[in-house]
Amino acid sequence: MMSRELVLLGVAGLVTVGATISTLEWLANWRQLKAGGLFSWQVAESRPALAGTLLGKLAGAFLAYPNILGLLALRLIALLALLPAIASGRFVAWILGVVVATTVLLNVRSPYGMDGSDQMATQVFGALFLGFLPGTDFALDAALCYIALQACLSYATAGLVKVISPYWHRGDALFGIFNTRTFGHPAVARFLHGRPGLTRMLSWGVVAAELAFPLSLILGYPYGLVFLGWGVFFHAANALVMGINSFFWSFVATYPAILYCAWLLRT
């Protein structure tokens, strides 16, 4: 029998680590949030949806400098308090409400540069908030199953997009990625250069694993661990080689929920 409490701590703990790192990165780059900085509110609020609107003025009360620093500090405090709250069973919904609200506001503050890890983290925090809100076992189970299904859908969609992409058909997509300045790695690019067979095998291996990932939910323990193990290795390798560590925390945070949902399906 799987412990729901441990699963919740696992999901919340992993996604919280990623969100805490992201928040600290925001605070470390506080100068870029000032007027004239790369992420100044004057630029962000110029979008048509916000410029000169009541929504833009209300958002500016939280997101303009220096108020944004207070918002980030509040988010950091809520993130640090989340796991102790879940362990004690007190004030969890309130703390998650703060985390979700500040996450949404930060998404409004900087919609450019957001990626799948940010979207997944928002989904996980939102599901946990709704699960804890009523305070019922069914709601918590539903929240965990939603997180599991969302993860499986994300992997399968990523694989499907690659299947219809001509770059992945040719099998040179991985080399192209590793040969870029932003996400590339010179040593890996040099190793793959002139090895089209290996590059093609690795490319189609990623596609096959992503498409088959929903089987982790169907097969459950222990066979589903093969896909979860691949996911841990895949995201860890991407973090080390490509420098995108946020995906590791956001997506691996869904794995305890996948195991729990698979267990529910088999009981």
mmCIF file of C-alpha atoms in Angstrom:
data_model
loop_
_atom_site.group_PDB
_atom_site.id
_atom_site.type_symbol
_atom_site.label_atom_id
_atom_site.label_comp_id
_atom_site.label_asym_id
_atom_site.label_seq_id
_atom_site.Cartn_x
_atom_site.Cartn_y
_atom_site.Cartn_z
ATOM 1 C CA MET A 1 0.000 0.000 0.000
ATOM 2 C CA MET A 2 1.323 3.391 -0.975
ATOM 3 C CA SER A 3 1.227 6.253 1.498
ATOM 4 C CA ARG A 4 -0.611 9.265 0.102
ATOM 5 C CA GLU A 5 1.181 11.514 2.582
ATOM 6 C CA LEU A 6 4.614 10.419 1.382
ATOM 7 C CA VAL A 7 3.563 10.814 -2.246
ATOM 8 C CA LEU A 8 2.317 14.339 -1.575
ATOM 9 C CA LEU A 9 5.566 15.191 0.187
ATOM 10 C CA GLY A 10 7.534 13.769 -2.749
ATOM 11 C CA VAL A 11 5.598 15.723 -5.369
ATOM 12 C CA ALA A 12 5.584 18.943 -3.371
ATOM 13 C CA GLY A 13 9.199 18.577 -2.311
ATOM 14 C CA LEU A 14 10.596 18.132 -5.812
ATOM 15 C CA VAL A 15 8.546 20.884 -7.453
ATOM 16 C CA THR A 16 9.348 23.188 -4.542
ATOM 17 C CA VAL A 17 13.088 22.739 -5.053
ATOM 18 C CA GLY A 18 12.752 23.868 -8.671
ATOM 19 C CA ALA A 19 10.509 26.795 -7.777
ATOM 20 C CA THR A 20 12.872 27.872 -4.997
ATOM 21 C CA ILE A 21 15.833 27.844 -7.384
ATOM 22 C CA SER A 22 13.816 29.893 -9.885
ATOM 23 C CA THR A 23 12.817 32.411 -7.203
ATOM 24 C CA LEU A 24 16.403 32.777 -6.013
ATOM 25 C CA GLU A 25 17.504 33.349 -9.614
ATOM 26 C CA TRP A 26 14.939 36.162 -9.900
ATOM 27 C CA LEU A 27 16.239 37.736 -6.697
ATOM 28 C CA ALA A 28 19.873 37.347 -7.783
ATOM 29 C CA ASN A 29 19.061 39.333 -10.944
ATOM 30 C CA TRP A 30 17.104 42.050 -9.153
ATOM 31 C CA ARG A 31 18.894 44.818 -11.046
ATOM 32 C CA GLN A 32 17.306 43.589 -14.294
ATOM 33 C CA LEU A 33 13.873 44.173 -12.729
ATOM 34 C CA LYS A 34 14.491 47.895 -12.311
ATOM 35 C CA ALA A 35 13.382 50.499 -14.849
ATOM 36 C CA GLY A 36 15.757 50.220 -17.778
ATOM 37 C CA GLY A 37 16.613 46.617 -16.949
ATOM 38 C CA LEU A 38 16.121 43.668 -19.243
ATOM 39 C CA PHE A 39 12.982 42.594 -17.347
ATOM 40 C CA SER A 40 11.632 46.024 -16.448
ATOM 41 C CA TRP A 41 7.908 46.352 -15.835
ATOM 42 C CA GLN A 42 7.807 49.281 -18.268
ATOM 43 C CA VAL A 43 8.523 46.833 -21.067
ATOM 44 C CA ALA A 44 6.258 44.055 -19.790
ATOM 45 C CA GLU A 45 3.249 46.333 -19.269
ATOM 46 C CA SER A 46 3.458 47.672 -22.832
ATOM 47 C CA ARG A 47 1.709 44.542 -24.118
ATOM 48 C CA PRO A 48 -1.734 45.277 -25.609
ATOM 49 C CA ALA A 49 -3.483 43.199 -22.946
ATOM 50 C CA LEU A 50 -2.014 45.386 -20.169
ATOM 51 C CA ALA A 51 -1.137 48.786 -21.636
ATOM 52 C CA GLY A 52 -3.508 51.450 -20.307
ATOM 53 C CA THR A 53 -5.928 48.885 -18.856
ATOM 54 C CA LEU A 54 -7.267 48.449 -15.346
ATOM 55 C CA LEU A 55 -5.674 44.987 -15.283
ATOM 56 C CA GLY A 56 -2.311 46.499 -16.104
ATOM 57 C CA LYS A 57 -2.616 49.053 -13.292
ATOM 58 C CA LEU A 58 -3.640 46.402 -10.771
ATOM 59 C CA ALA A 59 -0.824 44.104 -11.870
ATOM 60 C CA GLY A 60 1.645 46.968 -11.639
ATOM 61 C CA ALA A 61 0.878 47.350 -7.932
ATOM 62 C CA PHE A 62 2.513 43.949 -7.417
ATOM 63 C CA LEU A 63 4.907 43.637 -10.345
ATOM 64 C CA ALA A 64 6.534 47.053 -10.713
ATOM 65 C CA TYR A 65 9.922 47.607 -9.082
ATOM 66 C CA PRO A 66 10.539 47.528 -6.134
ATOM 67 C CA ASN A 67 7.234 45.812 -5.221
ATOM 68 C CA ILE A 68 8.264 42.786 -7.273
ATOM 69 C CA LEU A 69 11.029 42.111 -4.734
ATOM 70 C CA GLY A 70 8.447 41.834 -1.974
ATOM 71 C CA LEU A 71 6.413 39.453 -4.118
ATOM 72 C CA LEU A 72 9.466 37.264 -4.681
ATOM 73 C CA ALA A 73 10.304 37.299 -0.967
ATOM 74 C CA LEU A 74 6.724 36.290 -0.143
ATOM 75 C CA ARG A 75 6.917 33.430 -2.644
ATOM 76 C CA LEU A 76 10.204 32.240 -1.198
ATOM 77 C CA ILE A 77 8.797 32.233 2.336
ATOM 78 C CA ALA A 78 5.718 30.302 1.193
ATOM 79 C CA LEU A 79 7.863 27.737 -0.639
ATOM 80 C CA LEU A 80 10.059 27.181 2.412
ATOM 81 C CA ALA A 81 6.974 26.760 4.604
ATOM 82 C CA LEU A 82 5.163 24.350 2.264
ATOM 83 C CA LEU A 83 6.731 21.022 3.233
ATOM 84 C CA PRO A 84 6.484 21.598 6.996
ATOM 85 C CA ALA A 85 2.839 22.577 6.467
ATOM 86 C CA ILE A 86 2.083 19.381 4.521
ATOM 87 C CA ALA A 87 3.863 17.283 7.135
ATOM 88 C CA SER A 88 1.837 18.879 9.944
ATOM 89 C CA GLY A 89 -1.393 19.159 7.963
ATOM 90 C CA ARG A 90 -1.871 22.819 8.912
ATOM 91 C CA PHE A 91 -2.367 25.883 6.688
ATOM 92 C CA VAL A 92 -1.480 23.890 3.548
ATOM 93 C CA ALA A 93 -4.204 25.374 1.329
ATOM 94 C CA TRP A 94 -3.340 28.904 2.456
ATOM 95 C CA ILE A 95 0.351 28.461 1.705
ATOM 96 C CA LEU A 96 -0.343 26.794 -1.636
ATOM 97 C CA GLY A 97 -2.706 29.662 -2.449
ATOM 98 C CA VAL A 98 0.170 32.109 -1.954
ATOM 99 C CA VAL A 99 2.470 29.966 -4.102
ATOM 100 C CA VAL A 100 -0.096 29.693 -6.910
ATOM 101 C CA ALA A 101 -0.970 33.408 -6.806
ATOM 102 C CA THR A 102 2.660 34.515 -6.896
ATOM 103 C CA THR A 103 3.430 31.987 -9.643
ATOM 104 C CA VAL A 104 0.616 33.326 -11.826
ATOM 105 C CA LEU A 105 1.740 36.914 -11.208
ATOM 106 C CA LEU A 106 5.311 36.033 -12.197
ATOM 107 C CA ASN A 107 3.973 34.411 -15.364
ATOM 108 C CA VAL A 108 2.253 37.718 -16.134
ATOM 109 C CA ARG A 109 5.438 39.612 -15.264
ATOM 110 C CA SER A 110 7.571 37.663 -17.716
ATOM 111 C CA PRO A 111 5.643 35.621 -20.292
ATOM 112 C CA TYR A 112 8.651 35.558 -22.616
ATOM 113 C CA GLY A 113 11.200 32.914 -21.811
ATOM 114 C CA MET A 114 8.638 30.632 -20.155
ATOM 115 C CA ASP A 115 8.952 26.968 -21.076
ATOM 116 C CA GLY A 116 7.391 23.594 -20.389
ATOM 117 C CA SER A 117 8.956 23.345 -16.949
ATOM 118 C CA ASP A 118 7.291 26.589 -15.820
ATOM 119 C CA GLN A 119 3.947 25.398 -17.183
ATOM 120 C CA MET A 120 4.288 22.017 -15.485
ATOM 121 C CA ALA A 121 5.219 23.610 -12.155
ATOM 122 C CA THR A 122 2.140 25.835 -12.395
ATOM 123 C CA GLN A 123 -0.028 22.791 -13.107
ATOM 124 C CA VAL A 124 1.428 20.847 -10.167
ATOM 125 C CA PHE A 125 1.026 23.695 -7.670
ATOM 126 C CA GLY A 126 -2.486 24.425 -8.939
ATOM 127 C CA ALA A 127 -3.571 20.795 -8.663
ATOM 128 C CA LEU A 128 -2.148 20.502 -5.154
ATOM 129 C CA PHE A 129 -3.936 23.680 -4.122
ATOM 130 C CA LEU A 130 -7.299 22.405 -5.368
ATOM 131 C CA GLY A 131 -6.636 19.021 -3.797
ATOM 132 C CA PHE A 132 -5.978 20.450 -0.364
ATOM 133 C CA LEU A 133 -8.724 23.064 -0.601
ATOM 134 C CA PRO A 134 -11.701 20.797 0.247
ATOM 135 C CA GLY A 135 -9.634 18.687 2.634
ATOM 136 C CA THR A 136 -10.964 15.330 1.414
ATOM 137 C CA ASP A 137 -9.102 12.162 0.455
ATOM 138 C CA PHE A 138 -10.922 12.002 -2.889
ATOM 139 C CA ALA A 139 -9.808 15.523 -3.802
ATOM 140 C CA LEU A 140 -6.185 14.689 -2.999
ATOM 141 C CA ASP A 141 -6.363 11.484 -5.053
ATOM 142 C CA ALA A 142 -7.918 13.427 -7.934
ATOM 143 C CA ALA A 143 -5.171 16.045 -7.724
ATOM 144 C CA LEU A 144 -2.430 13.408 -7.840
ATOM 145 C CA CYS A 145 -4.079 11.603 -10.746
ATOM 146 C CA TYR A 146 -4.422 14.897 -12.623
ATOM 147 C CA ILE A 147 -0.702 15.550 -12.152
ATOM 148 C CA ALA A 148 0.102 12.031 -13.387
ATOM 149 C CA LEU A 149 -2.125 12.361 -16.455
ATOM 150 C CA GLN A 150 -0.747 15.823 -17.234
ATOM 151 C CA ALA A 151 2.807 14.472 -17.190
ATOM 152 C CA CYS A 152 1.953 11.526 -19.441
ATOM 153 C CA LEU A 153 0.132 13.834 -21.855
ATOM 154 C CA SER A 154 3.106 16.207 -21.945
ATOM 155 C CA TYR A 155 5.566 13.455 -22.818
ATOM 156 C CA ALA A 156 3.286 11.894 -25.433
ATOM 157 C CA THR A 157 2.606 15.287 -27.027
ATOM 158 C CA ALA A 158 6.330 16.061 -27.159
ATOM 159 C CA GLY A 159 6.947 12.728 -28.854
ATOM 160 C CA LEU A 160 4.114 13.263 -31.337
ATOM 161 C CA VAL A 161 5.438 16.701 -32.282
ATOM 162 C CA LYS A 162 8.839 15.150 -32.962
ATOM 163 C CA VAL A 163 7.298 12.391 -35.073
ATOM 164 C CA ILE A 164 5.839 14.916 -37.523
ATOM 165 C CA SER A 165 8.962 17.095 -37.549
ATOM 166 C CA PRO A 166 11.237 16.641 -40.600
ATOM 167 C CA TYR A 167 14.287 17.489 -38.480
ATOM 168 C CA TRP A 168 13.625 14.531 -36.207
ATOM 169 C CA HIS A 169 12.744 12.346 -39.227
ATOM 170 C CA ARG A 170 16.232 12.877 -40.615
ATOM 171 C CA GLY A 171 17.697 12.084 -37.206
ATOM 172 C CA ASP A 172 19.937 15.158 -37.046
ATOM 173 C CA ALA A 173 17.817 17.176 -34.609
ATOM 174 C CA LEU A 174 19.936 16.282 -31.583
ATOM 175 C CA PHE A 175 23.136 17.344 -33.308
ATOM 176 C CA GLY A 176 21.476 20.615 -34.321
ATOM 177 C CA ILE A 177 20.441 21.281 -30.709
ATOM 178 C CA PHE A 178 23.845 20.475 -29.232
ATOM 179 C CA ASN A 179 25.502 22.629 -31.904
ATOM 180 C CA THR A 180 23.656 25.808 -30.849
ATOM 181 C CA ARG A 181 25.099 28.521 -28.632
ATOM 182 C CA THR A 182 22.118 28.679 -26.243
ATOM 183 C CA PHE A 183 21.451 24.997 -25.512
ATOM 184 C CA GLY A 184 24.465 23.397 -27.096
ATOM 185 C CA HIS A 185 27.548 21.703 -25.733
ATOM 186 C CA PRO A 186 30.717 21.844 -27.878
ATOM 187 C CA ALA A 187 32.122 18.520 -26.666
ATOM 188 C CA VAL A 188 28.862 16.655 -27.326
ATOM 189 C CA ALA A 189 28.457 18.341 -30.723
ATOM 190 C CA ARG A 190 31.995 17.333 -31.712
ATOM 191 C CA PHE A 191 31.339 13.760 -30.594
ATOM 192 C CA LEU A 192 28.118 13.468 -32.618
ATOM 193 C CA HIS A 193 29.589 15.174 -35.697
ATOM 194 C CA GLY A 194 30.286 12.534 -38.326
ATOM 195 C CA ARG A 195 28.272 9.893 -36.492
ATOM 196 C CA PRO A 196 24.872 10.073 -38.226
ATOM 197 C CA GLY A 197 23.955 6.529 -37.267
ATOM 198 C CA LEU A 198 24.411 7.176 -33.561
ATOM 199 C CA THR A 199 22.675 10.545 -33.769
ATOM 200 C CA ARG A 200 19.712 8.987 -35.569
ATOM 201 C CA MET A 201 19.466 6.195 -33.009
ATOM 202 C CA LEU A 202 19.534 8.646 -30.095
ATOM 203 C CA SER A 203 16.972 10.918 -31.764
ATOM 204 C CA TRP A 204 14.494 8.146 -32.413
ATOM 205 C CA GLY A 205 15.175 6.733 -28.964
ATOM 206 C CA VAL A 206 13.961 9.976 -27.409
ATOM 207 C CA VAL A 207 10.872 9.977 -29.640
ATOM 208 C CA ALA A 208 10.022 6.361 -28.798
ATOM 209 C CA ALA A 209 10.496 6.874 -25.061
ATOM 210 C CA GLU A 210 8.297 9.978 -25.012
ATOM 211 C CA LEU A 211 5.530 8.309 -27.003
ATOM 212 C CA ALA A 212 5.633 5.208 -24.800
ATOM 213 C CA PHE A 213 5.889 7.110 -21.511
ATOM 214 C CA PRO A 214 2.123 6.827 -20.711
ATOM 215 C CA LEU A 215 2.725 3.081 -20.332
ATOM 216 C CA SER A 216 4.305 3.931 -16.977
ATOM 217 C CA LEU A 217 0.799 4.709 -15.752
ATOM 218 C CA ILE A 218 -0.665 1.493 -17.144
ATOM 219 C CA LEU A 219 2.114 -0.908 -16.185
ATOM 220 C CA GLY A 220 2.660 0.516 -12.715
ATOM 221 C CA TYR A 221 5.197 -0.963 -10.323
ATOM 222 C CA PRO A 222 7.725 -2.426 -11.090
ATOM 223 C CA TYR A 223 7.648 -2.290 -14.913
ATOM 224 C CA GLY A 224 6.683 1.378 -15.068
ATOM 225 C CA LEU A 225 9.915 2.226 -13.272
ATOM 226 C CA VAL A 226 11.713 1.687 -16.582
ATOM 227 C CA PHE A 227 10.073 4.793 -18.030
ATOM 228 C CA LEU A 228 10.519 6.809 -14.858
ATOM 229 C CA GLY A 229 14.183 5.809 -14.722
ATOM 230 C CA TRP A 230 14.576 6.945 -18.332
ATOM 231 C CA GLY A 231 12.905 10.240 -17.430
ATOM 232 C CA VAL A 232 15.273 10.871 -14.514
ATOM 233 C CA PHE A 233 18.293 10.138 -16.718
ATOM 234 C CA PHE A 234 16.907 12.177 -19.631
ATOM 235 C CA HIS A 235 16.221 15.308 -17.592
ATOM 236 C CA ALA A 236 19.451 14.982 -15.584
ATOM 237 C CA ALA A 237 21.434 14.718 -18.831
ATOM 238 C CA ASN A 238 19.633 17.753 -20.247
ATOM 239 C CA ALA A 239 20.411 19.690 -17.075
ATOM 240 C CA LEU A 240 24.101 18.807 -17.246
ATOM 241 C CA VAL A 241 24.606 19.127 -21.003
ATOM 242 C CA MET A 242 22.084 21.796 -22.005
ATOM 243 C CA GLY A 243 21.879 23.720 -18.746
ATOM 244 C CA ILE A 244 18.080 23.481 -18.420
ATOM 245 C CA ASN A 245 17.821 22.218 -14.850
ATOM 246 C CA SER A 246 14.262 23.450 -14.295
ATOM 247 C CA PHE A 247 12.791 20.585 -16.326
ATOM 248 C CA PHE A 248 14.307 18.030 -13.975
ATOM 249 C CA TRP A 249 12.494 19.314 -10.896
ATOM 250 C CA SER A 250 9.145 20.091 -12.568
ATOM 251 C CA PHE A 251 8.765 16.803 -14.414
ATOM 252 C CA VAL A 252 10.401 14.408 -11.949
ATOM 253 C CA ALA A 253 8.052 15.905 -9.339
ATOM 254 C CA THR A 254 5.202 14.200 -11.190
ATOM 255 C CA TYR A 255 6.731 10.713 -10.891
ATOM 256 C CA PRO A 256 5.495 9.938 -7.361
ATOM 257 C CA ALA A 257 2.008 10.902 -8.565
ATOM 258 C CA ILE A 258 2.358 8.561 -11.550
ATOM 259 C CA LEU A 259 3.290 5.642 -9.306
ATOM 260 C CA TYR A 260 0.441 6.479 -6.936
ATOM 261 C CA CYS A 261 -2.123 6.778 -9.730
ATOM 262 C CA ALA A 262 -0.909 3.500 -11.255
ATOM 263 C CA TRP A 263 -1.326 1.853 -7.838
ATOM 264 C CA LEU A 264 -4.888 3.206 -7.597
ATOM 265 C CA LEU A 265 -5.708 1.781 -11.011
ATOM 266 C CA ARG A 266 -4.493 -1.678 -9.970
ATOM 267 C CA THR A 267 -6.305 -1.797 -6.588
#
